[in-house]
């Protein structure tokens, strides 16, 4: 009698990226603390042992979900900041942000804001992860605007760091309003006013 040697573990019955996207949407809608494991497993279509085996605990799952989300957002930001002037870069960034925040293909608003802006002390790590993501985007803005200042593309006296902070504050404020029901048109009208106020057009 012969016995076959096992060639590996039981193959997963799900696509890892697909279920991660489902988890991202749940965290986006309910925030980290508002999302239970039962809601997660139901939305992801897997059981708890599969979740733990594949993604680790809830915090680790959130970290992976946010990393995947932020990678997409960072790519969009890089594309916007690749414009030839500071004004065009800021406009592209804010308009793309307004479109993304109100895109009906996913929950309104921004995961980095709704995921856990305020968390209990035991979940402080979540707030830190989200803050780091926002800081990375702001740093990319500041880098682009610093280059613009060196090229003479910003008016004298304009601080690239402060300008980057202003642009991020506007985008983050739009995220809050989008989550509360503001439309794409509402946000784009706000962008129009901000661009006029900046007076950076060459």
PDB file of C-alpha atoms in Angstrom, residues 7-161:
ATOM      1  CA  UNK A   7       2.301  18.688  -1.377  1.00  0.00           C
ATOM      2  CA  UNK A   8       1.144  21.607   0.706  1.00  0.00           C
ATOM      3  CA  UNK A   9      -1.628  23.076   2.769  1.00  0.00           C
ATOM      4  CA  UNK A  10      -5.211  23.296   1.719  1.00  0.00           C
ATOM      5  CA  UNK A  11      -5.573  25.974  -0.933  1.00  0.00           C
ATOM      6  CA  UNK A  12      -7.550  29.063   0.006  1.00  0.00           C
ATOM      7  CA  UNK A  13     -11.054  29.220  -1.314  1.00  0.00           C
ATOM      8  CA  UNK A  14     -10.957  33.006  -1.756  1.00  0.00           C
ATOM      9  CA  UNK A  15      -8.964  35.715  -3.502  1.00  0.00           C
ATOM     10  CA  UNK A  16      -6.928  37.578  -0.907  1.00  0.00           C
ATOM     11  CA  UNK A  17      -7.020  40.957  -2.657  1.00  0.00           C
ATOM     12  CA  UNK A  18     -10.778  40.764  -3.172  1.00  0.00           C
ATOM     13  CA  UNK A  19     -11.549  40.088   0.472  1.00  0.00           C
ATOM     14  CA  UNK A  20      -9.053  42.781   1.507  1.00  0.00           C
ATOM     15  CA  UNK A  21     -10.954  45.289  -0.627  1.00  0.00           C
ATOM     16  CA  UNK A  22     -14.174  44.228   1.111  1.00  0.00           C
ATOM     17  CA  UNK A  23     -12.571  44.761   4.501  1.00  0.00           C
ATOM     18  CA  UNK A  24     -11.365  48.199   3.401  1.00  0.00           C
ATOM     19  CA  UNK A  25     -14.907  49.225   2.527  1.00  0.00           C
ATOM     20  CA  UNK A  26     -16.217  48.075   5.911  1.00  0.00           C
ATOM     21  CA  UNK A  27     -13.534  50.022   7.790  1.00  0.00           C
ATOM     22  CA  UNK A  28     -14.240  53.008   5.543  1.00  0.00           C
ATOM     23  CA  UNK A  29     -17.947  52.960   6.348  1.00  0.00           C
ATOM     24  CA  UNK A  30     -17.791  52.213  10.055  1.00  0.00           C
ATOM     25  CA  UNK A  31     -14.321  53.213  11.224  1.00  0.00           C
ATOM     26  CA  UNK A  32     -11.925  50.910  13.026  1.00  0.00           C
ATOM     27  CA  UNK A  33     -13.666  50.867  16.386  1.00  0.00           C
ATOM     28  CA  UNK A  34     -17.124  50.710  14.827  1.00  0.00           C
ATOM     29  CA  UNK A  35     -16.248  47.562  12.887  1.00  0.00           C
ATOM     30  CA  UNK A  36     -16.758  44.220  14.603  1.00  0.00           C
ATOM     31  CA  UNK A  37     -15.128  40.950  13.589  1.00  0.00           C
ATOM     32  CA  UNK A  38     -18.533  39.484  12.783  1.00  0.00           C
ATOM     33  CA  UNK A  39     -19.287  42.352  10.398  1.00  0.00           C
ATOM     34  CA  UNK A  40     -15.858  41.972   8.826  1.00  0.00           C
ATOM     35  CA  UNK A  41     -16.079  38.218   8.272  1.00  0.00           C
ATOM     36  CA  UNK A  42     -19.599  38.542   6.888  1.00  0.00           C
ATOM     37  CA  UNK A  43     -18.566  41.228   4.402  1.00  0.00           C
ATOM     38  CA  UNK A  44     -15.366  39.422   3.465  1.00  0.00           C
ATOM     39  CA  UNK A  45     -17.151  36.082   3.023  1.00  0.00           C
ATOM     40  CA  UNK A  46     -14.651  34.176   5.181  1.00  0.00           C
ATOM     41  CA  UNK A  47     -14.647  32.757   8.695  1.00  0.00           C
ATOM     42  CA  UNK A  48     -12.567  33.971  11.628  1.00  0.00           C
ATOM     43  CA  UNK A  49      -9.912  31.240  11.399  1.00  0.00           C
ATOM     44  CA  UNK A  50      -9.322  32.182   7.747  1.00  0.00           C
ATOM     45  CA  UNK A  51      -9.120  35.866   8.654  1.00  0.00           C
ATOM     46  CA  UNK A  52      -6.563  35.218  11.385  1.00  0.00           C
ATOM     47  CA  UNK A  53      -4.548  32.810   9.254  1.00  0.00           C
ATOM     48  CA  UNK A  54      -4.387  35.173   6.290  1.00  0.00           C
ATOM     49  CA  UNK A  55      -4.319  38.662   7.774  1.00  0.00           C
ATOM     50  CA  UNK A  56      -3.525  38.268  11.469  1.00  0.00           C
ATOM     51  CA  UNK A  57      -5.648  40.142  13.987  1.00  0.00           C
ATOM     52  CA  UNK A  58      -8.048  43.030  13.370  1.00  0.00           C
ATOM     53  CA  UNK A  59      -5.344  45.673  13.727  1.00  0.00           C
ATOM     54  CA  UNK A  60      -3.076  43.895  11.254  1.00  0.00           C
ATOM     55  CA  UNK A  61      -5.962  43.564   8.813  1.00  0.00           C
ATOM     56  CA  UNK A  62      -6.679  47.275   9.094  1.00  0.00           C
ATOM     57  CA  UNK A  63      -3.024  48.127   8.566  1.00  0.00           C
ATOM     58  CA  UNK A  64      -2.953  46.067   5.368  1.00  0.00           C
ATOM     59  CA  UNK A  65      -6.257  47.523   4.179  1.00  0.00           C
ATOM     60  CA  UNK A  66      -5.074  51.073   4.757  1.00  0.00           C
ATOM     61  CA  UNK A  67      -1.715  50.402   3.087  1.00  0.00           C
ATOM     62  CA  UNK A  68      -3.548  49.169  -0.013  1.00  0.00           C
ATOM     63  CA  UNK A  69      -5.876  52.180   0.074  1.00  0.00           C
ATOM     64  CA  UNK A  70      -3.040  54.650   0.617  1.00  0.00           C
ATOM     65  CA  UNK A  71      -1.015  53.178  -2.226  1.00  0.00           C
ATOM     66  CA  UNK A  72      -3.839  54.069  -4.605  1.00  0.00           C
ATOM     67  CA  UNK A  73      -4.251  57.544  -3.102  1.00  0.00           C
ATOM     68  CA  UNK A  74      -0.509  58.184  -3.252  1.00  0.00           C
ATOM     69  CA  UNK A  75      -0.447  57.240  -6.926  1.00  0.00           C
ATOM     70  CA  UNK A  76      -3.259  59.724  -7.609  1.00  0.00           C
ATOM     71  CA  UNK A  77      -1.433  62.426  -5.667  1.00  0.00           C
ATOM     72  CA  UNK A  78       1.816  61.801  -7.552  1.00  0.00           C
ATOM     73  CA  UNK A  79      -0.022  62.116 -10.854  1.00  0.00           C
ATOM     74  CA  UNK A  80      -1.583  65.417  -9.764  1.00  0.00           C
ATOM     75  CA  UNK A  81       1.713  66.842  -8.519  1.00  0.00           C
ATOM     76  CA  UNK A  82       3.424  66.040 -11.799  1.00  0.00           C
ATOM     77  CA  UNK A  83       1.873  69.140 -13.363  1.00  0.00           C
ATOM     78  CA  UNK A  84       4.279  71.777 -14.755  1.00  0.00           C
ATOM     79  CA  UNK A  85       3.395  74.590 -12.313  1.00  0.00           C
ATOM     80  CA  UNK A  86       2.550  74.923  -8.619  1.00  0.00           C
ATOM     81  CA  UNK A  87      -0.896  76.295  -9.469  1.00  0.00           C
ATOM     82  CA  UNK A  88      -1.652  73.432 -11.857  1.00  0.00           C
ATOM     83  CA  UNK A  89      -0.407  70.889  -9.321  1.00  0.00           C
ATOM     84  CA  UNK A  90      -2.570  72.268  -6.533  1.00  0.00           C
ATOM     85  CA  UNK A  91      -5.591  72.483  -8.813  1.00  0.00           C
ATOM     86  CA  UNK A  92      -5.122  68.919 -10.072  1.00  0.00           C
ATOM     87  CA  UNK A  93      -4.652  67.653  -6.518  1.00  0.00           C
ATOM     88  CA  UNK A  94      -7.762  69.366  -5.141  1.00  0.00           C
ATOM     89  CA  UNK A  95     -10.002  68.521  -8.087  1.00  0.00           C
ATOM     90  CA  UNK A  96      -8.924  64.878  -8.139  1.00  0.00           C
ATOM     91  CA  UNK A  97      -9.475  64.744  -4.399  1.00  0.00           C
ATOM     92  CA  UNK A  98     -12.982  66.211  -4.717  1.00  0.00           C
ATOM     93  CA  UNK A  99     -13.844  63.677  -7.406  1.00  0.00           C
ATOM     94  CA  UNK A 100     -12.483  60.781  -5.368  1.00  0.00           C
ATOM     95  CA  UNK A 101     -14.237  61.813  -2.161  1.00  0.00           C
ATOM     96  CA  UNK A 102     -17.607  61.757  -3.897  1.00  0.00           C
ATOM     97  CA  UNK A 103     -17.071  58.753  -6.169  1.00  0.00           C
ATOM     98  CA  UNK A 104     -20.070  56.456  -5.830  1.00  0.00           C
ATOM     99  CA  UNK A 105     -17.936  53.380  -6.461  1.00  0.00           C
ATOM    100  CA  UNK A 106     -16.922  53.447  -2.777  1.00  0.00           C
ATOM    101  CA  UNK A 107     -18.072  55.072   0.484  1.00  0.00           C
ATOM    102  CA  UNK A 108     -18.069  58.863   0.469  1.00  0.00           C
ATOM    103  CA  UNK A 109     -15.233  60.660   2.177  1.00  0.00           C
ATOM    104  CA  UNK A 110     -11.773  59.362   3.019  1.00  0.00           C
ATOM    105  CA  UNK A 111     -10.648  56.256   4.882  1.00  0.00           C
ATOM    106  CA  UNK A 112      -7.766  58.161   6.474  1.00  0.00           C
ATOM    107  CA  UNK A 113     -10.289  60.498   8.141  1.00  0.00           C
ATOM    108  CA  UNK A 114     -13.174  58.127   8.846  1.00  0.00           C
ATOM    109  CA  UNK A 115     -11.079  55.107   9.729  1.00  0.00           C
ATOM    110  CA  UNK A 116     -10.118  56.319  13.161  1.00  0.00           C
ATOM    111  CA  UNK A 117      -9.339  59.994  13.559  1.00  0.00           C
ATOM    112  CA  UNK A 118     -10.219  59.613  17.228  1.00  0.00           C
ATOM    113  CA  UNK A 119      -9.600  56.242  18.874  1.00  0.00           C
ATOM    114  CA  UNK A 120      -9.572  54.981  22.445  1.00  0.00           C
ATOM    115  CA  UNK A 121      -6.114  54.718  24.055  1.00  0.00           C
ATOM    116  CA  UNK A 122      -5.871  50.980  23.393  1.00  0.00           C
ATOM    117  CA  UNK A 123      -6.279  51.669  19.673  1.00  0.00           C
ATOM    118  CA  UNK A 124      -3.911  54.639  19.470  1.00  0.00           C
ATOM    119  CA  UNK A 125      -1.850  52.706  16.919  1.00  0.00           C
ATOM    120  CA  UNK A 126      -4.700  53.067  14.402  1.00  0.00           C
ATOM    121  CA  UNK A 127      -4.724  56.853  14.703  1.00  0.00           C
ATOM    122  CA  UNK A 128      -0.943  56.834  14.276  1.00  0.00           C
ATOM    123  CA  UNK A 129      -1.169  54.757  11.082  1.00  0.00           C
ATOM    124  CA  UNK A 130      -3.720  57.137   9.588  1.00  0.00           C
ATOM    125  CA  UNK A 131      -1.809  60.247  10.668  1.00  0.00           C
ATOM    126  CA  UNK A 132       1.333  58.857   9.044  1.00  0.00           C
ATOM    127  CA  UNK A 133      -0.543  58.372   5.772  1.00  0.00           C
ATOM    128  CA  UNK A 134      -1.818  61.946   5.791  1.00  0.00           C
ATOM    129  CA  UNK A 135       1.646  63.236   6.702  1.00  0.00           C
ATOM    130  CA  UNK A 136       3.177  61.371   3.759  1.00  0.00           C
ATOM    131  CA  UNK A 137       0.772  63.049   1.354  1.00  0.00           C
ATOM    132  CA  UNK A 138       1.444  66.452   2.887  1.00  0.00           C
ATOM    133  CA  UNK A 139       5.188  65.843   2.602  1.00  0.00           C
ATOM    134  CA  UNK A 140       4.800  65.092  -1.109  1.00  0.00           C
ATOM    135  CA  UNK A 141       2.899  68.363  -1.532  1.00  0.00           C
ATOM    136  CA  UNK A 142       5.546  70.275   0.387  1.00  0.00           C
ATOM    137  CA  UNK A 143       8.318  68.750  -1.720  1.00  0.00           C
ATOM    138  CA  UNK A 144       6.567  69.773  -4.930  1.00  0.00           C
ATOM    139  CA  UNK A 145       5.943  73.318  -3.689  1.00  0.00           C
ATOM    140  CA  UNK A 146       9.507  73.680  -2.390  1.00  0.00           C
ATOM    141  CA  UNK A 147      10.717  72.834  -5.876  1.00  0.00           C
ATOM    142  CA  UNK A 148       8.310  75.422  -7.273  1.00  0.00           C
ATOM    143  CA  UNK A 149       9.730  78.056  -4.911  1.00  0.00           C
ATOM    144  CA  UNK A 150      13.288  77.286  -6.041  1.00  0.00           C
ATOM    145  CA  UNK A 151      12.175  77.602  -9.659  1.00  0.00           C
ATOM    146  CA  UNK A 152      10.582  81.002  -8.994  1.00  0.00           C
ATOM    147  CA  UNK A 153       7.127  79.511  -9.523  1.00  0.00           C
ATOM    148  CA  UNK A 154       5.743  80.749  -6.188  1.00  0.00           C
ATOM    149  CA  UNK A 155       5.273  84.404  -5.217  1.00  0.00           C
ATOM    150  CA  UNK A 156       7.916  85.815  -2.886  1.00  0.00           C
ATOM    151  CA  UNK A 157       7.105  85.185   0.758  1.00  0.00           C
ATOM    152  CA  UNK A 158       4.932  82.109   0.204  1.00  0.00           C
ATOM    153  CA  UNK A 159       6.013  79.340   2.583  1.00  0.00           C
ATOM    154  CA  UNK A 160       5.817  75.966   0.781  1.00  0.00           C
ATOM    155  CA  UNK A 161       5.241  74.110   4.037  1.00  0.00           C
TER     156      UNK A 161
END
